[in-house]
Tab-separated table of C-alpha atoms and ligand atoms in Angstrom:
chain	number	residue	atom	x	y	z
N	63	ASP	CA	182.294	130.373	22.143
N	64	GLY	CA	178.771	130.130	20.714
N	65	LEU	CA	178.894	127.065	19.044
N	66	ALA	CA	177.549	123.991	19.654
N	67	LYS	CA	178.768	121.486	22.121
N	68	PRO	CA	181.321	119.062	20.328
N	69	ASP	CA	179.769	115.694	19.428
N	70	LEU	CA	182.304	113.370	21.277
N	71	ASP	CA	179.938	110.128	20.363
N	72	ALA	CA	180.800	111.063	16.710
N	73	LEU	CA	184.351	111.672	17.434
N	74	HIS	CA	185.133	108.237	18.572
N	75	LYS	CA	183.270	107.074	15.922
N	76	VAL	CA	185.523	108.597	13.469
N	77	PHE	CA	188.570	107.575	15.850
N	78	ALA	CA	186.958	103.835	15.067
N	79	GLN	CA	187.197	104.396	11.345
N	80	VAL	CA	190.539	106.000	11.647
N	81	MET	CA	192.104	102.984	13.441
N	82	ALA	CA	190.178	100.352	11.012
N	83	GLY	CA	192.026	102.125	8.254
N	84	GLY	CA	195.098	101.385	9.845
N	85	ALA	CA	196.267	104.137	12.316
N	86	PRO	CA	197.641	102.815	15.234
N	87	GLY	CA	196.407	105.635	17.271
N	88	VAL	CA	194.534	109.143	17.095
N	89	MET	CA	194.060	111.804	19.129
N	90	THR	CA	192.043	115.318	19.136
N	91	ARG	CA	192.274	118.153	21.704
N	92	ILE	CA	189.590	120.431	21.397
N	93	ASP	CA	189.877	124.125	23.216
N	94	SER	CA	186.266	125.790	23.514
N	95	GLY	CA	186.551	128.676	25.481
N	96	ASN	CA	187.862	127.634	28.911
N	97	THR	CA	186.622	124.014	28.315
N	98	VAL	CA	189.138	121.383	27.109
N	99	TYR	CA	188.278	118.101	25.439
N	100	ARG	CA	191.191	115.367	25.221
N	101	GLU	CA	190.097	112.576	23.094
N	102	THR	CA	192.088	109.577	22.166
N	103	ALA	CA	192.189	105.764	21.215
N	104	GLY	CA	194.449	103.411	20.336
N	105	VAL	CA	198.532	103.518	20.828
N	106	ALA	CA	201.230	106.026	20.597
N	107	ASP	CA	203.963	103.385	20.824
N	108	ARG	CA	203.167	99.744	19.132
N	109	ALA	CA	206.362	98.342	21.034
N	110	ASN	CA	205.255	98.855	24.425
N	111	GLY	CA	201.415	99.523	23.749
N	112	GLN	CA	201.667	102.868	25.392
N	113	ALA	CA	198.536	104.770	25.250
N	114	MET	CA	197.866	107.823	22.921
N	115	ASN	CA	198.418	111.092	25.177
N	116	THR	CA	197.245	114.565	24.239
N	117	ASP	CA	199.710	116.034	25.735
N	118	ALA	CA	202.541	114.207	23.916
N	119	ARG	CA	204.523	115.762	20.889
N	120	PHE	CA	204.719	114.985	17.619
N	121	ARG	CA	205.871	115.879	13.891
N	122	ILE	CA	203.380	118.586	12.579
N	123	GLY	CA	204.632	118.428	9.168
N	124	SER	CA	203.231	121.439	6.832
N	125	ILE	CA	201.568	123.003	9.754
N	126	THR	CA	204.910	124.462	9.908
N	127	LYS	CA	204.163	126.563	6.874
N	128	SER	CA	201.835	128.743	9.067
N	129	PHE	CA	204.762	129.408	11.778
N	130	SER	CA	206.768	130.382	8.774
N	131	THR	CA	204.363	132.504	7.236
N	132	VAL	CA	203.850	134.379	10.667
N	133	VAL	CA	207.677	135.219	11.005
N	134	LEU	CA	207.439	136.733	7.339
N	135	LEU	CA	204.334	138.467	7.934
N	136	GLN	CA	205.895	140.137	11.027
N	137	LEU	CA	209.370	141.010	8.810
N	138	VAL	CA	206.818	142.379	6.214
N	139	GLN	CA	205.046	144.482	9.233
N	140	GLU	CA	208.679	145.656	10.308
N	141	GLY	CA	209.592	146.876	6.845
N	142	LYS	CA	212.480	144.251	6.109
N	143	VAL	CA	210.386	142.385	3.568
N	144	ALA	CA	207.819	143.576	1.059
N	145	LEU	CA	205.102	141.258	-0.010
N	146	ASP	CA	204.752	141.862	-3.632
N	147	ALA	CA	208.646	142.362	-4.006
N	148	PRO	CA	210.640	140.037	-6.105
N	149	VAL	CA	212.179	137.283	-4.095
N	150	ASP	CA	215.378	138.244	-6.478
N	151	GLN	CA	215.621	141.130	-4.216
N	152	TYR	CA	216.535	139.255	-1.007
N	153	LEU	CA	218.260	135.989	-2.965
N	154	PRO	CA	219.686	137.256	-5.953
N	155	GLY	CA	219.750	134.657	-8.292
N	156	LEU	CA	218.482	131.813	-6.461
N	157	LEU	CA	215.488	131.636	-8.697
N	158	PRO	CA	215.556	131.493	-12.417
N	159	ASP	CA	212.559	133.985	-12.963
N	160	PRO	CA	212.739	137.360	-11.189
N	161	THR	CA	209.260	137.935	-11.497
N	162	ILE	CA	208.315	135.110	-8.702
N	163	THR	CA	207.288	137.419	-5.472
N	164	VAL	CA	207.181	136.768	-1.977
N	165	ARG	CA	203.565	136.326	-2.084
N	166	HIS	CA	203.805	133.794	-4.703
N	167	LEU	CA	205.703	131.887	-2.599
N	168	LEU	CA	203.334	131.973	0.534
N	169	THR	CA	200.221	131.466	-2.010
N	170	HIS	CA	201.864	128.652	-3.636
N	171	ARG	CA	201.348	130.501	-7.062
N	172	SER	CA	205.180	130.750	-7.945
N	173	GLY	CA	205.022	127.621	-10.243
N	174	LEU	CA	208.327	126.100	-8.339
N	175	TRP	CA	208.249	122.227	-9.048
N	176	ASP	CA	207.448	120.117	-5.748
N	177	TYR	CA	210.924	118.130	-5.208
N	178	THR	CA	209.316	115.733	-3.131
N	179	ASN	CA	207.240	114.055	-5.697
N	180	ASP	CA	210.506	112.764	-6.993
N	181	MET	CA	212.051	112.357	-3.521
N	182	PHE	CA	209.248	110.398	-2.172
N	183	ALA	CA	207.805	108.688	-5.439
N	184	ASN	CA	208.916	105.232	-3.613
N	185	THR	CA	207.450	105.697	-0.270
N	186	VAL	CA	209.671	103.951	2.235
N	187	PRO	CA	213.001	103.691	-0.125
N	188	GLY	CA	212.518	107.537	-0.599
N	189	PHE	CA	212.206	108.183	3.129
N	190	GLU	CA	215.234	105.723	4.062
N	191	ALA	CA	217.133	107.488	1.486
N	192	VAL	CA	216.780	110.979	3.484
N	193	ARG	CA	215.536	110.058	7.095
N	194	ASN	CA	219.176	111.205	8.207
N	195	LYS	CA	220.124	113.462	5.652
N	196	VAL	CA	220.567	117.414	6.226
N	197	PHE	CA	220.203	119.257	3.224
N	198	THR	CA	220.842	122.976	2.750
N	199	TYR	CA	217.876	125.300	1.176
N	200	GLN	CA	219.976	125.699	-1.924
N	201	GLU	CA	220.192	122.024	-2.281
N	202	LEU	CA	216.398	121.387	-2.198
N	203	VAL	CA	215.732	124.301	-4.424
N	204	LYS	CA	218.373	123.054	-7.050
N	205	LEU	CA	216.459	119.750	-6.720
N	206	SER	CA	212.880	121.684	-7.867
N	207	LEU	CA	215.056	123.657	-10.517
N	208	ALA	CA	215.573	120.107	-12.213
N	209	HIS	CA	212.257	120.221	-13.224
N	210	PRO	CA	210.036	123.262	-15.682
N	211	ARG	CA	208.184	125.509	-13.641
N	212	THR	CA	204.381	124.240	-13.408
N	213	ALA	CA	202.939	127.659	-14.429
N	214	LYS	CA	203.682	131.170	-14.762
N	215	PRO	CA	204.033	133.180	-11.452
N	216	GLY	CA	200.761	133.992	-10.303
N	217	ALA	CA	198.988	132.121	-12.728
N	218	ALA	CA	197.663	129.127	-10.785
N	219	TYR	CA	197.627	127.503	-6.993
N	220	GLN	CA	200.161	124.729	-7.228
N	221	TYR	CA	200.955	123.053	-3.606
N	222	SER	CA	204.774	123.030	-3.554
N	223	ASN	CA	207.110	122.880	-0.578
N	224	THR	CA	209.943	124.217	-2.552
N	225	ASN	CA	207.915	127.715	-2.037
N	226	PHE	CA	208.065	127.468	1.807
N	227	VAL	CA	211.899	126.290	1.639
N	228	VAL	CA	212.459	129.603	-0.184
N	229	VAL	CA	210.293	131.610	2.503
N	230	GLY	CA	212.826	130.145	5.186
N	231	ALA	CA	215.788	131.079	3.086
N	232	VAL	CA	214.453	134.835	2.695
N	233	ILE	CA	213.646	134.709	6.639
N	234	GLU	CA	217.607	133.674	7.363
N	235	LYS	CA	218.753	136.135	4.536
N	236	VAL	CA	216.626	139.328	6.108
N	237	THR	CA	216.862	138.494	9.705
N	238	GLY	CA	220.741	136.584	9.614
N	239	ASN	CA	219.348	134.124	12.130
N	240	PRO	CA	218.631	130.478	11.682
N	241	VAL	CA	214.578	129.987	11.101
N	242	GLY	CA	214.512	128.392	14.536
N	243	THR	CA	215.881	131.699	16.567
N	244	GLU	CA	212.996	133.385	14.875
N	245	TYR	CA	210.337	130.884	15.675
N	246	GLN	CA	211.651	130.837	19.283
N	247	ARG	CA	211.691	134.791	19.773
N	248	ARG	CA	208.511	135.717	17.451
N	249	ILE	CA	206.355	132.803	18.417
N	250	ILE	CA	207.234	130.028	20.702
N	251	THR	CA	208.668	132.242	23.539
N	252	PRO	CA	205.425	134.611	23.659
N	253	LEU	CA	202.881	132.362	23.523
N	254	GLN	CA	204.873	130.105	25.926
N	255	LEU	CA	204.635	126.805	23.745
N	256	ASN	CA	206.399	124.946	25.739
N	257	ASP	CA	206.137	121.829	23.838
N	258	THR	CA	206.906	123.300	20.386
N	259	VAL	CA	210.392	122.805	19.347
N	260	TYR	CA	212.150	123.317	15.976
N	261	VAL	CA	215.324	120.792	16.422
N	262	HIS	CA	216.334	120.229	12.968
N	263	PRO	CA	218.825	119.024	11.887
N	264	SER	CA	218.417	116.327	14.916
N	265	ALA	CA	216.592	113.522	14.008
N	266	THR	CA	214.962	112.808	17.372
N	267	ILE	CA	211.819	114.056	18.886
N	268	PRO	CA	212.842	115.708	22.367
N	269	GLY	CA	210.735	115.061	25.272
N	270	ARG	CA	207.599	112.840	25.633
N	271	HIS	CA	206.470	112.121	22.236
N	272	ILE	CA	204.077	109.761	19.855
N	273	LYS	CA	206.013	107.162	17.621
N	274	GLY	CA	204.802	107.339	13.686
N	275	TYR	CA	204.345	104.615	11.827
N	276	LEU	CA	204.911	104.877	7.920
N	277	THR	CA	202.727	102.667	5.593
N	278	PRO	CA	204.365	100.967	3.022
N	279	ASP	CA	203.318	101.210	-0.877
N	280	GLU	CA	202.932	97.340	-1.000
N	281	ALA	CA	199.175	96.374	0.484
N	282	GLY	CA	199.864	94.413	3.559
N	283	ALA	CA	203.244	95.286	4.199
N	284	PRO	CA	204.374	96.003	7.855
N	285	LEU	CA	204.361	99.619	9.024
N	286	VAL	CA	207.753	101.290	9.113
N	287	ASP	CA	208.758	103.071	12.688
N	288	SER	CA	209.549	106.464	11.297
N	289	THR	CA	209.547	108.388	14.403
N	290	ASP	CA	213.403	109.265	14.355
N	291	GLN	CA	214.377	111.378	10.990
N	292	THR	CA	215.847	115.117	10.363
N	293	VAL	CA	213.024	116.113	8.374
N	294	SER	CA	215.699	118.184	6.587
N	295	TRP	CA	213.865	117.556	3.313
N	296	ALA	CA	211.157	120.070	4.691
N	297	GLN	CA	212.667	122.009	7.439
N	298	SER	CA	210.602	125.756	7.448
N	299	ALA	CA	208.040	123.658	5.065
N	300	GLY	CA	207.590	120.917	7.513
N	301	ALA	CA	209.801	120.282	10.440
N	302	MET	CA	208.286	121.515	13.700
N	303	VAL	CA	207.634	119.248	16.551
N	304	SER	CA	204.383	120.374	18.467
N	305	ASN	CA	201.687	119.070	20.470
N	306	PRO	CA	197.784	119.801	20.154
N	307	ARG	CA	197.571	122.069	23.259
N	308	ASP	CA	200.301	124.394	21.744
N	309	LEU	CA	198.782	124.027	18.136
N	310	ASN	CA	195.328	125.280	19.306
N	311	ARG	CA	197.185	127.844	21.356
N	312	PHE	CA	199.013	129.258	18.243
N	313	PHE	CA	196.051	129.502	15.808
N	314	SER	CA	193.765	130.649	18.670
N	315	SER	CA	196.161	133.625	19.416
N	316	LEU	CA	196.849	134.096	15.319
N	317	LEU	CA	193.163	134.478	14.510
N	318	GLY	CA	192.639	136.161	17.629
N	319	GLY	CA	195.079	138.881	16.470
N	320	ARG	CA	197.752	138.265	19.055
N	321	LEU	CA	200.540	137.509	16.393
N	322	LEU	CA	199.833	139.858	13.370
N	323	SER	CA	198.532	143.266	13.025
N	324	ALA	CA	194.827	143.673	11.962
N	325	ASN	CA	195.752	144.583	8.497
N	326	MET	CA	198.372	141.934	7.769
N	327	LEU	CA	195.719	138.972	9.481
N	328	THR	CA	193.507	140.363	6.386
N	329	GLU	CA	196.369	139.991	3.935
N	330	MET	CA	196.739	136.140	5.293
N	331	LEU	CA	193.202	135.489	5.122
N	332	LYS	CA	192.842	136.555	1.102
N	333	MET	CA	191.949	133.042	0.219
N	334	THR	CA	191.750	131.275	-3.611
N	335	PRO	CA	190.541	128.112	-4.263
N	336	SER	CA	192.779	125.260	-3.597
N	337	ASP	CA	190.447	122.494	-5.243
N	338	ASP	CA	187.302	122.169	-7.188
N	339	THR	CA	185.204	121.214	-3.997
N	340	GLY	CA	184.293	125.056	-3.280
N	341	THR	CA	185.095	124.326	0.686
N	342	ARG	CA	188.920	124.277	0.707
N	343	PHE	CA	190.965	127.417	0.305
N	344	TYR	CA	194.543	128.843	0.518
N	345	GLY	CA	195.440	132.028	1.829
N	346	LEU	CA	199.276	133.062	2.935
N	347	GLY	CA	200.483	129.940	4.639
N	348	LEU	CA	197.115	129.213	5.761
N	349	ARG	CA	194.213	126.878	4.871
N	350	GLN	CA	190.302	127.593	5.245
N	351	ARG	CA	187.719	124.478	5.217
N	352	ASP	CA	184.024	125.486	5.210
N	353	LEU	CA	182.209	122.585	7.253
N	354	SER	CA	178.864	121.197	6.707
N	355	CYS	CA	177.273	123.308	9.171
N	356	GLY	CA	178.457	126.507	7.765
N	357	ILE	CA	181.322	127.329	9.721
N	358	SER	CA	184.621	128.390	8.205
N	359	VAL	CA	187.512	126.890	9.814
N	360	TYR	CA	191.225	128.412	9.564
N	361	GLY	CA	194.548	126.576	10.104
N	362	HIS	CA	196.722	124.127	8.168
N	363	THR	CA	197.287	120.354	7.922
N	364	GLY	CA	200.354	118.579	8.074
N	365	THR	CA	201.949	115.087	6.818
N	366	VAL	CA	205.210	113.748	7.642
N	367	GLN	CA	206.214	110.157	7.544
N	368	GLY	CA	204.271	108.344	10.327
N	369	PHE	CA	202.061	111.412	11.244
N	370	TYR	CA	198.758	112.926	9.541
N	371	SER	CA	197.742	116.127	11.324
N	372	TYR	CA	195.028	118.667	11.581
N	373	ALA	CA	195.151	122.117	13.695
N	374	PHE	CA	192.217	124.563	12.868
N	375	THR	CA	190.188	127.245	14.435
N	376	THR	CA	187.466	129.702	14.040
N	377	ARG	CA	187.533	133.070	12.796
N	378	ASP	CA	187.374	134.423	16.086
N	379	GLY	CA	189.804	131.724	17.530
N	380	ARG	CA	187.578	131.017	20.307
N	381	ARG	CA	187.378	127.169	19.205
N	382	SER	CA	190.509	125.296	18.187
N	383	VAL	CA	190.871	121.443	17.362
N	384	SER	CA	193.990	119.633	16.630
N	385	SER	CA	193.905	116.136	15.501
N	386	MET	CA	196.448	113.459	14.766
N	387	ALA	CA	196.758	110.220	13.853
N	388	ASN	CA	200.217	108.289	13.932
N	389	THR	CA	200.399	106.519	10.545
N	390	SER	CA	200.786	108.102	6.752
N	391	ASN	CA	200.932	107.320	3.368
N	392	ASN	CA	197.505	106.480	3.376
N	393	GLY	CA	195.224	108.585	2.069
N	394	ASN	CA	191.938	106.895	3.810
N	395	VAL	CA	192.912	107.566	7.160
N	396	ASN	CA	193.825	111.270	5.977
N	397	THR	CA	190.555	111.648	5.017
N	398	ILE	CA	188.606	110.128	8.049
N	399	LEU	CA	190.865	111.942	9.745
N	400	GLY	CA	189.606	115.497	8.660
N	401	ASP	CA	185.828	114.522	9.915
N	402	THR	CA	187.113	114.894	13.518
N	403	LEU	CA	186.894	118.811	12.693
N	404	GLU	CA	182.886	118.269	11.799
N	405	ALA	CA	182.313	116.531	14.995
N	406	ALA	CA	184.275	119.206	17.166
N	407	PHE	CA	183.016	122.234	15.157
N	408	CYS	CA	179.587	121.366	14.460
N	409	GLY	CA	178.439	119.207	17.130
N	410	LYS	CA	175.505	117.047	17.048
N	411	ALA	CA	173.821	117.182	13.348
N	412	PRO	CA	170.356	118.648	13.663
N	413	ALA	CA	167.846	116.081	14.317
L	1426	REX	C1	199.992	117.695	2.748
L	1426	REX	C2	200.804	118.682	3.728
L	1426	REX	N1	202.022	118.504	3.270
L	1426	REX	C3	202.873	118.262	4.202
L	1426	REX	O1	202.617	118.109	5.343
L	1426	REX	C4	204.577	118.305	3.690
L	1426	REX	C5	205.151	118.622	4.778
L	1426	REX	N2	204.391	116.998	3.585
L	1426	REX	C6	204.582	116.535	2.357
L	1426	REX	O2	204.774	117.369	1.229
L	1426	REX	C7	204.578	115.074	1.790
L	1426	REX	C8	205.857	114.161	1.527
L	1426	REX	C9	205.656	112.787	1.485
L	1426	REX	C10	204.956	112.190	2.783
L	1426	REX	C11	204.754	110.721	2.316
L	1426	REX	N3	204.147	110.515	1.113
L	1426	REX	C12	204.834	109.665	0.317
L	1426	REX	O3	206.026	109.036	0.524
L	1426	REX	C13	203.858	109.371	-1.077
L	1426	REX	N4	204.725	108.544	-1.713
L	1426	REX	C14	203.642	110.145	3.815
L	1426	REX	O4	202.315	110.144	3.310
L	1426	REX	O5	204.453	110.044	4.841
L	1426	REX	C15	199.770	119.486	3.601
L	1426	REX	O6	200.394	120.558	3.393
L	1426	REX	O7	198.633	119.479	3.902
């Protein structure tokens, strides 16, 4: 793929820091052309000590947003949805502001309040309250509309799960199918992502999977096994299950031009800054990160109770990297986990 070889020593140093930070286990899969690297440390299951395994499934959280975006952009290609049409055209009366467009949703520029801010203000109680609940899209939107908008439509980037809940509602309205059906027929089946499933509202991860452990807010309190939950609070914003091989294949196929037309991929890659570092951007359901070695990578991050994940690829899709640590509510671990991208894409720092 024309890049420096991954620096596996650096990768394992990051693993050691991730585990020292409180994660039971951590893993990275690198697909570099036809060469695959499978690196792991720690445990997938604290009860029986089962080792971390890059073939096992886990909850990918917001990486789901990229899957939802591909479905919606295919509907745009098919002329069934217009990117700059008001959401009101597809879901009359759902949103209070008829000027919010489909593109505003995909770029987190709608101004819709993120209901998870309230839902998970107290991490473990918030999680326990919803882990077995099943929500409708309308119920989640209603939670958001209890708050004023955070900005006028289009005015600013403000990350909000509400946007991708509405994206799911648009997909279901326009296709007449549950989003799971659309993920399956448009992405999972064609790419043979055999370890990628959308099982909402089931609370269990089918097949071989990693257990996730939520870090409580109280310092020193024991980790909570958060593996089983409906993730109904996220759905098309974060309820997908997958594994590193499938995520690498998904993002390689996406950036390699196999899921969207060239024009539509160009739309998806229209980036605006998502923070003030100058190295983080958000397009349409897709993140860009500029690495220290000058390489830009594209993909998404995920945070769901018990699972932190990163899945990114190069602009040509020829090197893809997926990393996961099986804890969450631990910002230090999440930040360090991001350093696996540097080791995997940039290789050894120049001497
Ligand atoms: C950030 C990430 N977003 C996602 O993956 C979405 C699906 N997850 C969230 O919004 C986090 C919900 C709270 C998690 C909980 N935190 C708390 O409860 C904090 N009080 C936890 O860390 O498990 C992304 O887009 O990259």
